[in-house]
Coordinates of C-alpha atoms in Angstrom, one line a residue:
X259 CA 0.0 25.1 -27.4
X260 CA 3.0 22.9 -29.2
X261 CA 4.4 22.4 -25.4
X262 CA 0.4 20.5 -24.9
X263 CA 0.6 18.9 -28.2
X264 CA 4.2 17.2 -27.4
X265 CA 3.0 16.5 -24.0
X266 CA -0.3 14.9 -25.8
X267 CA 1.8 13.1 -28.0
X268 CA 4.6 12.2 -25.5
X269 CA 2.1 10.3 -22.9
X270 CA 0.1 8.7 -26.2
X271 CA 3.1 7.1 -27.4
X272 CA 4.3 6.7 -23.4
X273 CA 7.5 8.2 -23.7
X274 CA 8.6 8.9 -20.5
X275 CA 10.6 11.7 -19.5
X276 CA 13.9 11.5 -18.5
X277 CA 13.5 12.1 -15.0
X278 CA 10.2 12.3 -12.6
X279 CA 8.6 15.5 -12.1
X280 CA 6.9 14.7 -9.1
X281 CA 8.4 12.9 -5.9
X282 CA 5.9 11.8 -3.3
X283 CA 7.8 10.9 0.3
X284 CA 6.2 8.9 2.4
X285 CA 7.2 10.7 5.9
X286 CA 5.3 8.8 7.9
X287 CA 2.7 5.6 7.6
X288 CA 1.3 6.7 11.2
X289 CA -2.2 7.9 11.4
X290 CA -4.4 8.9 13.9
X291 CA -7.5 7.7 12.0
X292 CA -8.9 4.6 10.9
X293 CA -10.3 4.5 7.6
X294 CA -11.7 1.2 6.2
X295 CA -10.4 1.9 2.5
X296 CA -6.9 2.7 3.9
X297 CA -4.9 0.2 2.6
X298 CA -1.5 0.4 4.5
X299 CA -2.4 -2.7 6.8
X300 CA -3.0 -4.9 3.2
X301 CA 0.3 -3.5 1.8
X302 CA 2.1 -4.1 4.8
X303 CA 3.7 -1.1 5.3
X304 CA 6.1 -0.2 8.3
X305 CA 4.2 1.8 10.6
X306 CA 6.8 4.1 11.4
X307 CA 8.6 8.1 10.5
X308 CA 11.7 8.9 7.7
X309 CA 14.1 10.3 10.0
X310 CA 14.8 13.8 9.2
X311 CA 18.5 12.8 8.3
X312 CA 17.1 10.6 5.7
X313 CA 15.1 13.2 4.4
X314 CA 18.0 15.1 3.9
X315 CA 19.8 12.3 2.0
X316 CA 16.5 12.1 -0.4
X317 CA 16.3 15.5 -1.1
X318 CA 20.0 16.0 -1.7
X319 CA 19.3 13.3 -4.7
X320 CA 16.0 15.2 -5.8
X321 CA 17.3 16.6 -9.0
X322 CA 15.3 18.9 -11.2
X323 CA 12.0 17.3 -9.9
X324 CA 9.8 20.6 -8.5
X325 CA 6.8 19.1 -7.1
X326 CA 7.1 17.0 -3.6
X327 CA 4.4 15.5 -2.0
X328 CA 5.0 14.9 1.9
X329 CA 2.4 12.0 2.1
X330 CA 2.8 8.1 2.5
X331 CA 0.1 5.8 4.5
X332 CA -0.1 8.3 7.2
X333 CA -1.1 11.5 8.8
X334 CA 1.5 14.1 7.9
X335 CA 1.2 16.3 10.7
X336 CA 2.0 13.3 13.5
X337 CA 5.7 13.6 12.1
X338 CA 7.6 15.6 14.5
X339 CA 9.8 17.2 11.7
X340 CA 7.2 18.4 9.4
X341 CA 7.4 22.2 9.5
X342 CA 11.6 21.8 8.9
X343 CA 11.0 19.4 6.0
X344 CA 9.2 21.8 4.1
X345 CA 11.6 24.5 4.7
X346 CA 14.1 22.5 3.2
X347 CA 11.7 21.6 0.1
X348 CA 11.0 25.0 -0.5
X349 CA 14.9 26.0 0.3
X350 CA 15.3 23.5 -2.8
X351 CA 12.8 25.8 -4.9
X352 CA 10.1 22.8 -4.8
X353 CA 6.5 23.1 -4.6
X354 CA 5.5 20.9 -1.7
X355 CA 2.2 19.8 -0.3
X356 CA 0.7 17.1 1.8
X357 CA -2.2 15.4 2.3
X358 CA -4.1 15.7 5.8
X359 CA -7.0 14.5 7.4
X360 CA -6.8 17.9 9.2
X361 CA -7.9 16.3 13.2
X362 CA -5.0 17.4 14.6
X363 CA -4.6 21.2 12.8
X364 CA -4.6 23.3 15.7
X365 CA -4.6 27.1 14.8
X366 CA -0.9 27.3 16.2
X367 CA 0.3 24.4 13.7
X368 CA -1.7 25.7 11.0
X369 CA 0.2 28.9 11.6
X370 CA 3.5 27.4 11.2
X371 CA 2.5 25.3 8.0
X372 CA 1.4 28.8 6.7
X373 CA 5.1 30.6 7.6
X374 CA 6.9 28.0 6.7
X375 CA 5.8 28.9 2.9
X376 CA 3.4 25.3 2.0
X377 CA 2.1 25.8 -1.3
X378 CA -1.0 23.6 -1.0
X379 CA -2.7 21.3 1.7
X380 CA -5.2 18.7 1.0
X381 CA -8.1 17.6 3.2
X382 CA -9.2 14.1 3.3
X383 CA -12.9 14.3 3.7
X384 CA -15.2 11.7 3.5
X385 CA -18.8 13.4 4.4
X386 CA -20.1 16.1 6.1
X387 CA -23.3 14.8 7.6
X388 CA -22.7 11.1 8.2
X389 CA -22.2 9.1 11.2
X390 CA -18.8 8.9 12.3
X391 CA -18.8 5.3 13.5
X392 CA -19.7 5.2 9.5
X393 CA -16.3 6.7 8.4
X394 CA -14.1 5.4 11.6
X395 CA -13.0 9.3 12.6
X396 CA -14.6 12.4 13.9
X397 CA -15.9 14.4 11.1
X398 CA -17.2 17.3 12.7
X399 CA -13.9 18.2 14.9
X400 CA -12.3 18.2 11.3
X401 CA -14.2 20.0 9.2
X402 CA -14.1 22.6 11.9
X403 CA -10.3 22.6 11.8
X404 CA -10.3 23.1 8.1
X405 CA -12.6 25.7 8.2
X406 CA -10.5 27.7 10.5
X407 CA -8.0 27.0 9.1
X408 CA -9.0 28.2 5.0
X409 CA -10.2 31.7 7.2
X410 CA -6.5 32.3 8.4
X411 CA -5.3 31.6 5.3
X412 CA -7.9 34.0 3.8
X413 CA -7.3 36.5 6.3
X414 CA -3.9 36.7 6.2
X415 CA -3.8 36.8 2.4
X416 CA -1.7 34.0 2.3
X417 CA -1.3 31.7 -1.4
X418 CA -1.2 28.3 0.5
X419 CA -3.9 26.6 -1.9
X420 CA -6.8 24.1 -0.3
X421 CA -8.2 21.1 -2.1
X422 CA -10.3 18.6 -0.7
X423 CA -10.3 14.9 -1.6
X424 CA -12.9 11.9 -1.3
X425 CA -13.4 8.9 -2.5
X426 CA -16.6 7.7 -4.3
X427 CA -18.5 4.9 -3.0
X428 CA -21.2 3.5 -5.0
X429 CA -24.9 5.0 -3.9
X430 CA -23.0 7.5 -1.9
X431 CA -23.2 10.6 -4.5
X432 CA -25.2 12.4 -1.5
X433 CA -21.9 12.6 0.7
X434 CA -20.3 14.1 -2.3
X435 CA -22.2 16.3 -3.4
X436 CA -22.6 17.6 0.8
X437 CA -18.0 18.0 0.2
X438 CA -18.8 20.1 -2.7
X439 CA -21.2 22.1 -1.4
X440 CA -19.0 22.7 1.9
X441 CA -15.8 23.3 -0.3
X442 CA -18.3 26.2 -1.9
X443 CA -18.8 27.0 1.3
X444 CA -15.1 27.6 2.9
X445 CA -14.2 28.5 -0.7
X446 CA -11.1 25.8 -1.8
X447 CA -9.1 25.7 -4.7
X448 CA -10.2 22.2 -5.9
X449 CA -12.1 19.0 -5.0
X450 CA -10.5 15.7 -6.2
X451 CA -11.8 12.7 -6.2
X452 CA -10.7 9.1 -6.6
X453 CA -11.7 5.5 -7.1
X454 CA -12.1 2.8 -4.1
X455 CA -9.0 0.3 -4.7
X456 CA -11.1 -2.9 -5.0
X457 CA -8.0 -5.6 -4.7
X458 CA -7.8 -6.2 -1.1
X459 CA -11.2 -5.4 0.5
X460 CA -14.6 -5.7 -2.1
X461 CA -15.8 -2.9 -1.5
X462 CA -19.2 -1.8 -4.1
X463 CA -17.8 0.8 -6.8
X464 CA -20.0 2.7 -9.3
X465 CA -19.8 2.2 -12.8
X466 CA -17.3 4.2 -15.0
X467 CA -20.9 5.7 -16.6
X468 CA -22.0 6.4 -12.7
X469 CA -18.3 8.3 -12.7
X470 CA -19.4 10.3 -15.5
X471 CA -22.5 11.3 -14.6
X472 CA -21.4 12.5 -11.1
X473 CA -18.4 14.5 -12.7
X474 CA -21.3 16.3 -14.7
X475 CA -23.1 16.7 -12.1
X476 CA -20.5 18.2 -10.0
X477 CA -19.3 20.3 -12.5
X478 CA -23.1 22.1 -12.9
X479 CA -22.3 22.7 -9.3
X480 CA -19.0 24.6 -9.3
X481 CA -19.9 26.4 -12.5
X482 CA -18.8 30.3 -11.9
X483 CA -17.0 29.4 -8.4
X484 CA -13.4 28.9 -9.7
X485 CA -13.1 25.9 -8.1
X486 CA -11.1 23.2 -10.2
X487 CA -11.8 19.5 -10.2
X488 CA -9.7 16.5 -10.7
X489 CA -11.0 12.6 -10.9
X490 CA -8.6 10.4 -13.7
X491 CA -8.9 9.5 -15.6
X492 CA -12.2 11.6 -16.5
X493 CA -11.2 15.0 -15.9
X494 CA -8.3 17.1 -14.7
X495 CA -6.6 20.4 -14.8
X496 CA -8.4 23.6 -15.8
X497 CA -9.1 26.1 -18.7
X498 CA -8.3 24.6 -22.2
X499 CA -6.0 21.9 -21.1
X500 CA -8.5 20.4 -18.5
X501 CA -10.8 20.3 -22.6
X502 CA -7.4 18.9 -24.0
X503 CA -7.2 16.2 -21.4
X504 CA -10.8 15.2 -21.2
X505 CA -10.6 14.8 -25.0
X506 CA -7.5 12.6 -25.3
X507 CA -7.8 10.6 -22.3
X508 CA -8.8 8.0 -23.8
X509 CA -6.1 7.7 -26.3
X510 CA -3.4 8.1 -23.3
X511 CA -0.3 6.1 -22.6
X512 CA -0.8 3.5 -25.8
X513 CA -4.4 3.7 -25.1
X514 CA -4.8 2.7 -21.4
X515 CA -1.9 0.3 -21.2
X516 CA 0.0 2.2 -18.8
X517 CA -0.8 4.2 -16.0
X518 CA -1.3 7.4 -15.5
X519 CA 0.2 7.9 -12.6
X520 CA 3.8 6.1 -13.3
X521 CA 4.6 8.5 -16.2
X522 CA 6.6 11.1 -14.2
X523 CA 5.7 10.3 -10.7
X524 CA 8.3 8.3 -8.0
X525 CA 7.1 7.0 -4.7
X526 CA 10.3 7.4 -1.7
X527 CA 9.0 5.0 0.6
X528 CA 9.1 5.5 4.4
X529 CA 12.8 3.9 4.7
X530 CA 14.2 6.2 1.7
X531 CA 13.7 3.5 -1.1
X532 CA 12.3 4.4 -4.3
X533 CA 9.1 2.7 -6.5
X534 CA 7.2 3.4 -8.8
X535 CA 4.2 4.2 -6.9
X536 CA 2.6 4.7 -3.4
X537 CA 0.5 1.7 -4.5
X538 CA 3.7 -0.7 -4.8
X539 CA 5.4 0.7 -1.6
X540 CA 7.4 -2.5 -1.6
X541 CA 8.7 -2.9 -5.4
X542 CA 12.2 -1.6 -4.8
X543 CA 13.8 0.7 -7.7
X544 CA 16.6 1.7 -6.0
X545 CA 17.6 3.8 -2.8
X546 CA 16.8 7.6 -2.8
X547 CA 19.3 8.2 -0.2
X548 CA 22.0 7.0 -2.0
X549 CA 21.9 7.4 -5.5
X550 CA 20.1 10.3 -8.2
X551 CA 16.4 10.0 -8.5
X552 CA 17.3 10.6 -12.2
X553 CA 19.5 7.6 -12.0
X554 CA 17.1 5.4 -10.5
X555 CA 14.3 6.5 -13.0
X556 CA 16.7 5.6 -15.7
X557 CA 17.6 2.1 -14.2
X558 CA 17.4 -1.5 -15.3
X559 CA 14.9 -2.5 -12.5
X560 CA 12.5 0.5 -13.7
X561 CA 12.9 -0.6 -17.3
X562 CA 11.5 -4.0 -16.6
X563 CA 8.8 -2.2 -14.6
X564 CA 7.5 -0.4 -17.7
X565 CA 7.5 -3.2 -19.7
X566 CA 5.9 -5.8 -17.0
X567 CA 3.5 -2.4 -15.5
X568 CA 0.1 -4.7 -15.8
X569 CA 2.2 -7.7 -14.4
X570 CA 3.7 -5.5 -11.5
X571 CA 0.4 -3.5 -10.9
X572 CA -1.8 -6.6 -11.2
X573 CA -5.6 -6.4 -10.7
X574 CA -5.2 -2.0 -9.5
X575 CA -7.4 -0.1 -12.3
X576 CA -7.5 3.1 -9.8
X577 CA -6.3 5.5 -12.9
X578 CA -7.5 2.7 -15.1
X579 CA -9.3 4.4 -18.6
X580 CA -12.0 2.0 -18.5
X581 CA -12.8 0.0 -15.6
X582 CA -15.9 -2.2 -14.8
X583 CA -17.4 -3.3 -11.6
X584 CA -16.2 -5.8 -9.6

Protein backbone atom coordinates (compact mmCIF):
# COMPACT_ATOMS: atom_id res chain seq x y z
CA UNK A 1 0.00 0.00 0.00
CA UNK A 2 2.73 2.97 0.87
CA UNK A 3 4.80 1.52 -2.29
CA UNK A 4 1.15 2.50 -4.45
CA UNK A 5 0.75 5.70 -2.58
CA UNK A 6 4.48 6.90 -3.51
CA UNK A 7 4.03 5.62 -6.90
CA UNK A 8 0.50 7.65 -6.82
CA UNK A 9 2.23 10.54 -5.62
CA UNK A 10 5.49 10.16 -7.66
CA UNK A 11 3.57 10.11 -11.30
CA UNK A 12 1.04 13.18 -9.82
CA UNK A 13 3.86 15.32 -9.17
CA UNK A 14 5.85 13.64 -12.40
CA UNK A 15 8.82 12.68 -10.71
CA UNK A 16 10.54 10.41 -12.82
CA UNK A 17 12.58 7.67 -11.74
CA UNK A 18 15.92 7.55 -12.03
CA UNK A 19 16.17 5.19 -14.69
CA UNK A 20 13.47 3.44 -17.15
CA UNK A 21 11.82 0.46 -16.13
CA UNK A 22 10.76 -0.63 -19.34
CA UNK A 23 12.92 -0.76 -22.65
CA UNK A 24 11.00 -1.39 -25.88
CA UNK A 25 13.66 -2.51 -28.98
CA UNK A 26 12.55 -1.99 -32.06
CA UNK A 27 14.12 -5.38 -33.79
CA UNK A 28 12.77 -4.91 -36.80
CA UNK A 29 10.26 -2.29 -38.73
CA UNK A 30 9.58 -5.26 -41.37
CA UNK A 31 6.13 -6.58 -41.53
CA UNK A 32 4.37 -8.87 -43.45
CA UNK A 33 1.05 -7.08 -43.09
CA UNK A 34 -0.42 -4.05 -44.18
CA UNK A 35 -2.37 -2.26 -41.76
CA UNK A 36 -3.93 1.16 -42.69
CA UNK A 37 -3.38 2.66 -39.03
CA UNK A 38 0.31 1.51 -39.01
CA UNK A 39 2.10 4.45 -38.98
CA UNK A 40 5.75 3.45 -39.79
CA UNK A 41 5.53 4.76 -43.50
CA UNK A 42 4.36 8.56 -41.88
CA UNK A 43 7.19 8.36 -39.39
CA UNK A 44 9.58 7.39 -41.79
CA UNK A 45 11.10 4.68 -40.30
CA UNK A 46 14.01 2.44 -41.83
CA UNK A 47 12.52 -0.60 -42.96
CA UNK A 48 15.15 -2.77 -41.94
CA UNK A 49 16.55 -5.53 -38.63
CA UNK A 50 18.95 -4.47 -35.43
CA UNK A 51 21.70 -6.72 -36.13
CA UNK A 52 22.11 -9.25 -33.40
CA UNK A 53 25.60 -7.66 -32.49
CA UNK A 54 23.78 -4.46 -31.86
CA UNK A 55 21.48 -6.11 -29.75
CA UNK A 56 24.18 -7.22 -27.73
CA UNK A 57 25.69 -3.75 -27.37
CA UNK A 58 21.97 -2.51 -26.08
CA UNK A 59 21.49 -5.05 -23.74
CA UNK A 60 24.98 -4.84 -22.25
CA UNK A 61 23.80 -1.03 -21.36
CA UNK A 62 20.30 -2.20 -20.12
CA UNK A 63 20.90 -1.60 -16.51
CA UNK A 64 18.44 -2.44 -13.80
CA UNK A 65 15.46 -2.07 -16.36
CA UNK A 66 13.43 -5.78 -16.14
CA UNK A 67 10.88 -5.44 -18.69
CA UNK A 68 11.90 -5.53 -22.55
CA UNK A 69 9.63 -5.35 -25.24
CA UNK A 70 11.08 -6.93 -28.64
CA UNK A 71 8.65 -4.67 -30.86
CA UNK A 72 9.33 -1.65 -33.16
CA UNK A 73 7.08 -0.92 -36.59
CA UNK A 74 7.35 -4.49 -37.52
CA UNK A 75 6.51 -8.14 -37.23
CA UNK A 76 8.83 -9.64 -34.66
CA UNK A 77 8.90 -13.05 -35.83
CA UNK A 78 10.37 -11.98 -39.54
CA UNK A 79 13.75 -11.25 -37.57
CA UNK A 80 15.96 -14.04 -38.16
CA UNK A 81 17.47 -13.78 -34.58
CA UNK A 82 14.48 -13.74 -32.50
CA UNK A 83 14.54 -16.93 -30.41
CA UNK A 84 18.56 -15.95 -29.39
CA UNK A 85 17.44 -12.47 -28.47
CA UNK A 86 15.28 -13.53 -25.91
CA UNK A 87 17.59 -15.99 -24.56
CA UNK A 88 19.87 -13.34 -23.89
CA UNK A 89 16.91 -11.05 -22.30
CA UNK A 90 16.00 -13.69 -20.11
CA UNK A 91 19.93 -14.64 -19.49
CA UNK A 92 19.78 -10.88 -18.17
CA UNK A 93 16.87 -11.82 -15.69
CA UNK A 94 14.37 -9.58 -17.86
CA UNK A 95 10.92 -10.19 -18.58
CA UNK A 96 10.57 -9.93 -22.35
CA UNK A 97 7.67 -10.01 -24.69
CA UNK A 98 6.66 -8.93 -28.20
CA UNK A 99 3.97 -7.99 -30.01
CA UNK A 100 2.79 -10.27 -33.08
CA UNK A 101 0.29 -10.31 -35.58
CA UNK A 102 0.74 -14.07 -35.21
CA UNK A 103 0.49 -14.95 -39.56
CA UNK A 104 3.50 -16.43 -39.56
CA UNK A 105 3.38 -18.65 -35.95
CA UNK A 106 3.93 -21.97 -37.26
CA UNK A 107 3.54 -24.75 -34.42
CA UNK A 108 7.42 -25.39 -34.74
CA UNK A 109 8.29 -21.50 -34.06
CA UNK A 110 5.70 -21.32 -31.51
CA UNK A 111 7.59 -24.15 -29.88
CA UNK A 112 10.81 -22.50 -29.81
CA UNK A 113 9.27 -19.01 -28.51
CA UNK A 114 7.83 -21.40 -25.76
CA UNK A 115 11.51 -23.11 -24.79
CA UNK A 116 13.19 -20.31 -25.15
CA UNK A 117 11.39 -19.10 -21.70
CA UNK A 118 9.00 -15.78 -23.36
CA UNK A 119 7.08 -14.47 -20.69
CA UNK A 120 4.19 -13.07 -22.67
CA UNK A 121 3.12 -12.68 -26.43
CA UNK A 122 0.63 -10.26 -27.72
CA UNK A 123 -1.71 -10.74 -30.72
CA UNK A 124 -2.62 -7.85 -32.87
CA UNK A 125 -6.11 -8.53 -33.73
CA UNK A 126 -8.33 -6.36 -35.41
CA UNK A 127 -11.77 -8.56 -35.92
CA UNK A 128 -12.83 -11.83 -36.10
CA UNK A 129 -15.63 -11.70 -38.61
CA UNK A 130 -14.77 -8.96 -41.00
CA UNK A 131 -13.55 -8.78 -44.45
CA UNK A 132 -10.09 -9.03 -44.83
CA UNK A 133 -9.61 -6.59 -47.74
CA UNK A 134 -11.26 -4.48 -44.68
CA UNK A 135 -8.20 -4.89 -42.41
CA UNK A 136 -5.41 -5.41 -45.28
CA UNK A 137 -4.30 -9.15 -43.80
CA UNK A 138 -5.72 -12.58 -43.48
CA UNK A 139 -7.72 -12.75 -40.36
CA UNK A 140 -8.74 -16.23 -40.35
CA UNK A 141 -5.13 -17.91 -40.99
CA UNK A 142 -4.27 -15.82 -37.76
CA UNK A 143 -6.63 -16.39 -35.46
CA UNK A 144 -6.14 -20.02 -36.23
CA UNK A 145 -2.38 -19.72 -35.47
CA UNK A 146 -3.17 -18.12 -32.16
CA UNK A 147 -5.52 -20.54 -31.23
CA UNK A 148 -3.08 -23.33 -31.68
CA UNK A 149 -0.83 -21.81 -30.44
CA UNK A 150 -2.68 -20.67 -26.61
CA UNK A 151 -3.60 -24.88 -26.75
CA UNK A 152 0.19 -25.76 -26.74
CA UNK A 153 0.85 -23.44 -24.30
CA UNK A 154 -2.08 -24.83 -22.27
CA UNK A 155 -1.20 -28.20 -22.87
CA UNK A 156 2.16 -28.09 -22.03
CA UNK A 157 1.52 -26.08 -18.86
CA UNK A 158 3.69 -23.58 -19.83
CA UNK A 159 3.50 -19.66 -18.01
CA UNK A 160 4.06 -17.75 -21.41
CA UNK A 161 1.07 -15.27 -20.82
CA UNK A 162 -1.38 -14.17 -24.07
CA UNK A 163 -2.97 -10.83 -24.42
CA UNK A 164 -4.70 -9.62 -27.33
CA UNK A 165 -4.62 -5.99 -28.61
CA UNK A 166 -6.97 -3.85 -30.93
CA UNK A 167 -7.56 -0.67 -31.63
CA UNK A 168 -11.02 1.09 -31.44
CA UNK A 169 -12.54 2.62 -34.36
CA UNK A 170 -15.48 4.62 -34.00
CA UNK A 171 -18.95 2.59 -34.82
CA UNK A 172 -16.82 -0.50 -34.72
CA UNK A 173 -17.62 -1.71 -30.90
CA UNK A 174 -19.13 -4.97 -32.76
CA UNK A 175 -15.48 -6.05 -33.88
CA UNK A 176 -14.56 -5.66 -30.31
CA UNK A 177 -16.71 -7.07 -28.59
CA UNK A 178 -16.33 -10.35 -31.42
CA UNK A 179 -11.97 -10.11 -29.86
CA UNK A 180 -13.45 -10.35 -26.51
CA UNK A 181 -15.57 -12.94 -26.93
CA UNK A 182 -12.85 -15.07 -28.86
CA UNK A 183 -10.13 -14.12 -26.10
CA UNK A 184 -13.00 -15.89 -23.77
CA UNK A 185 -12.95 -18.33 -26.02
CA UNK A 186 -9.10 -19.46 -26.31
CA UNK A 187 -8.93 -18.20 -22.72
CA UNK A 188 -5.93 -15.11 -22.73
CA UNK A 189 -4.54 -13.30 -20.03
CA UNK A 190 -5.74 -9.84 -21.06
CA UNK A 191 -7.22 -7.75 -23.92
CA UNK A 192 -5.81 -4.27 -24.47
CA UNK A 193 -6.90 -1.81 -26.26
CA UNK A 194 -5.75 1.54 -27.68
CA UNK A 195 -6.62 4.77 -29.47
CA UNK A 196 -6.32 5.39 -33.45
CA UNK A 197 -3.36 8.04 -33.70
CA UNK A 198 -5.31 10.74 -35.62
CA UNK A 199 -2.03 13.07 -36.74
CA UNK A 200 -1.15 11.65 -39.96
CA UNK A 201 -4.23 9.85 -41.42
CA UNK A 202 -8.01 11.24 -40.11
CA UNK A 203 -9.21 8.52 -39.25
CA UNK A 204 -13.10 8.78 -37.22
CA UNK A 205 -12.35 8.16 -33.38
CA UNK A 206 -15.10 7.73 -30.66
CA UNK A 207 -15.59 10.00 -28.05
CA UNK A 208 -13.63 9.70 -24.65
CA UNK A 209 -17.54 9.08 -23.24
CA UNK A 210 -17.84 6.37 -26.25
CA UNK A 211 -14.36 4.97 -24.60
CA UNK A 212 -16.04 4.68 -21.38
CA UNK A 213 -18.99 3.21 -22.18
CA UNK A 214 -17.24 0.38 -24.21
CA UNK A 215 -14.72 -0.26 -21.19
CA UNK A 216 -17.99 -0.92 -19.11
CA UNK A 217 -19.26 -2.71 -21.36
CA UNK A 218 -16.41 -4.93 -21.88
CA UNK A 219 -15.79 -5.31 -18.41
CA UNK A 220 -19.65 -6.84 -17.86
CA UNK A 221 -18.28 -9.22 -20.27
CA UNK A 222 -15.13 -10.56 -18.65
CA UNK A 223 -16.68 -10.43 -15.27
CA UNK A 224 -15.62 -13.94 -13.40
CA UNK A 225 -13.15 -14.99 -16.41
CA UNK A 226 -9.85 -13.62 -14.99
CA UNK A 227 -9.14 -11.91 -17.84
CA UNK A 228 -7.43 -8.38 -17.24
CA UNK A 229 -7.98 -5.31 -19.33
CA UNK A 230 -5.84 -2.42 -20.21
CA UNK A 231 -6.98 0.90 -22.37
CA UNK A 232 -5.11 4.39 -20.84
CA UNK A 233 -5.70 6.21 -19.76
CA UNK A 234 -9.20 4.61 -18.52
CA UNK A 235 -8.27 1.54 -16.93
CA UNK A 236 -5.26 -0.74 -16.29
CA UNK A 237 -3.85 -3.34 -14.15
CA UNK A 238 -5.92 -5.57 -11.89
CA UNK A 239 -7.30 -6.16 -8.29
CA UNK A 240 -7.11 -2.94 -6.14
CA UNK A 241 -4.51 -1.10 -8.04
CA UNK A 242 -6.42 -1.47 -11.43
CA UNK A 243 -9.47 0.67 -8.53
CA UNK A 244 -6.36 2.86 -7.48
CA UNK A 245 -5.49 3.77 -11.05
CA UNK A 246 -8.90 4.23 -12.45
CA UNK A 247 -9.49 6.65 -9.49
CA UNK A 248 -6.37 8.81 -9.88
CA UNK A 249 -5.97 8.85 -13.46
CA UNK A 250 -7.14 11.81 -13.79
CA UNK A 251 -4.99 13.62 -11.41
CA UNK A 252 -1.80 11.84 -13.22
CA UNK A 253 1.47 13.34 -14.23
CA UNK A 254 0.56 17.21 -13.15
CA UNK A 255 -2.87 16.48 -14.24
CA UNK A 256 -2.54 15.23 -17.94
CA UNK A 257 0.46 17.38 -18.89
CA UNK A 258 2.69 14.55 -19.45
CA UNK A 259 2.40 11.40 -20.81
CA UNK A 260 1.87 8.34 -19.55
CA UNK A 261 3.80 6.46 -21.40
CA UNK A 262 7.34 8.59 -21.13
CA UNK A 263 7.46 8.23 -17.35
CA UNK A 264 9.69 5.05 -17.20
CA UNK A 265 9.51 3.84 -20.64
CA UNK A 266 12.64 4.26 -23.47
CA UNK A 267 12.11 3.48 -27.08
CA UNK A 268 15.85 1.73 -28.78
CA UNK A 269 15.09 2.37 -32.17
CA UNK A 270 15.93 -0.05 -35.04
CA UNK A 271 19.71 1.35 -35.44
CA UNK A 272 20.35 1.19 -31.44
CA UNK A 273 19.51 4.92 -30.75
CA UNK A 274 17.47 5.80 -27.90
CA UNK A 275 14.00 8.19 -27.57
CA UNK A 276 11.66 8.70 -25.62
CA UNK A 277 9.04 6.85 -27.32
CA UNK A 278 8.07 4.38 -30.22
CA UNK A 279 5.96 7.39 -31.31
CA UNK A 280 9.16 9.81 -31.80
CA UNK A 281 11.37 6.94 -33.37
CA UNK A 282 13.51 9.85 -34.71
CA UNK A 283 14.01 12.28 -31.61
CA UNK A 284 17.56 11.06 -30.66
CA UNK A 285 18.42 10.83 -26.81
CA UNK A 286 21.48 9.27 -27.18
CA UNK A 287 22.93 5.84 -28.40
CA UNK A 288 22.04 2.61 -26.54
CA UNK A 289 24.96 0.87 -27.91
CA UNK A 290 27.31 3.01 -26.48
CA UNK A 291 26.53 4.57 -23.42
CA UNK A 292 24.10 3.44 -20.03
CA UNK A 293 20.45 3.58 -20.57
CA UNK A 294 20.56 5.14 -17.12
CA UNK A 295 22.92 7.69 -18.48
CA UNK A 296 20.96 8.59 -21.38
CA UNK A 297 17.66 8.86 -19.22
CA UNK A 298 19.53 11.19 -17.02
CA UNK A 299 20.80 13.37 -19.96
CA UNK A 300 20.57 16.94 -21.08
CA UNK A 301 18.72 16.14 -24.32
CA UNK A 302 15.99 14.09 -22.24
CA UNK A 303 15.77 17.03 -19.72
CA UNK A 304 14.64 19.41 -22.44
CA UNK A 305 12.35 16.58 -23.63
CA UNK A 306 10.40 16.73 -20.31
CA UNK A 307 10.11 20.10 -20.22
CA UNK A 308 9.16 20.82 -24.12
CA UNK A 309 7.02 16.95 -23.92
CA UNK A 310 3.70 18.81 -25.57
CA UNK A 311 6.18 20.71 -28.00
CA UNK A 312 8.06 17.39 -28.85
CA UNK A 313 4.86 15.19 -28.92
CA UNK A 314 2.84 17.79 -30.72
CA UNK A 315 -0.80 17.13 -31.79
CA UNK A 316 -0.43 12.80 -30.26
CA UNK A 317 -3.14 12.52 -27.41
CA UNK A 318 -2.99 8.49 -27.72
CA UNK A 319 -2.44 8.22 -23.67
CA UNK A 320 -3.93 11.71 -23.55
CA UNK A 321 -6.43 12.07 -20.14
CA UNK A 322 -8.98 13.83 -21.99
CA UNK A 323 -9.10 13.87 -25.60
CA UNK A 324 -11.88 15.09 -28.10
CA UNK A 325 -12.73 14.15 -31.56
CA UNK A 326 -11.01 15.31 -34.27
Amino acid sequence: MIKMITEFLRRLLYIVPSAPANVQIAITNKCNFSCKMCQRFDLKVRLGDMSLEDFKKVLRHIGTAKNVVLTGWGEPLLHPDLIEMIRLCKEKGCDVCFTSNGNLLTPELGQKLINSGLDAITFSVDAIKSDDAEFGHPIQEQLNNIRQFIKTVREQKFKTEIYLQSTYHKNKEQDLYDVVEFGKEIGVNRLRFSRLDVRFQKFERPSFEDEKKLIRNIESRIKDTGIGIDFLPHVASDGFSKFIFKLTSPFLHRFGKYCLRTYNDIYINEDGKATPCCALPNLIMGDAREDSLESIWNNVNFRRFRCKQNIACGECDVLKIKTFNK
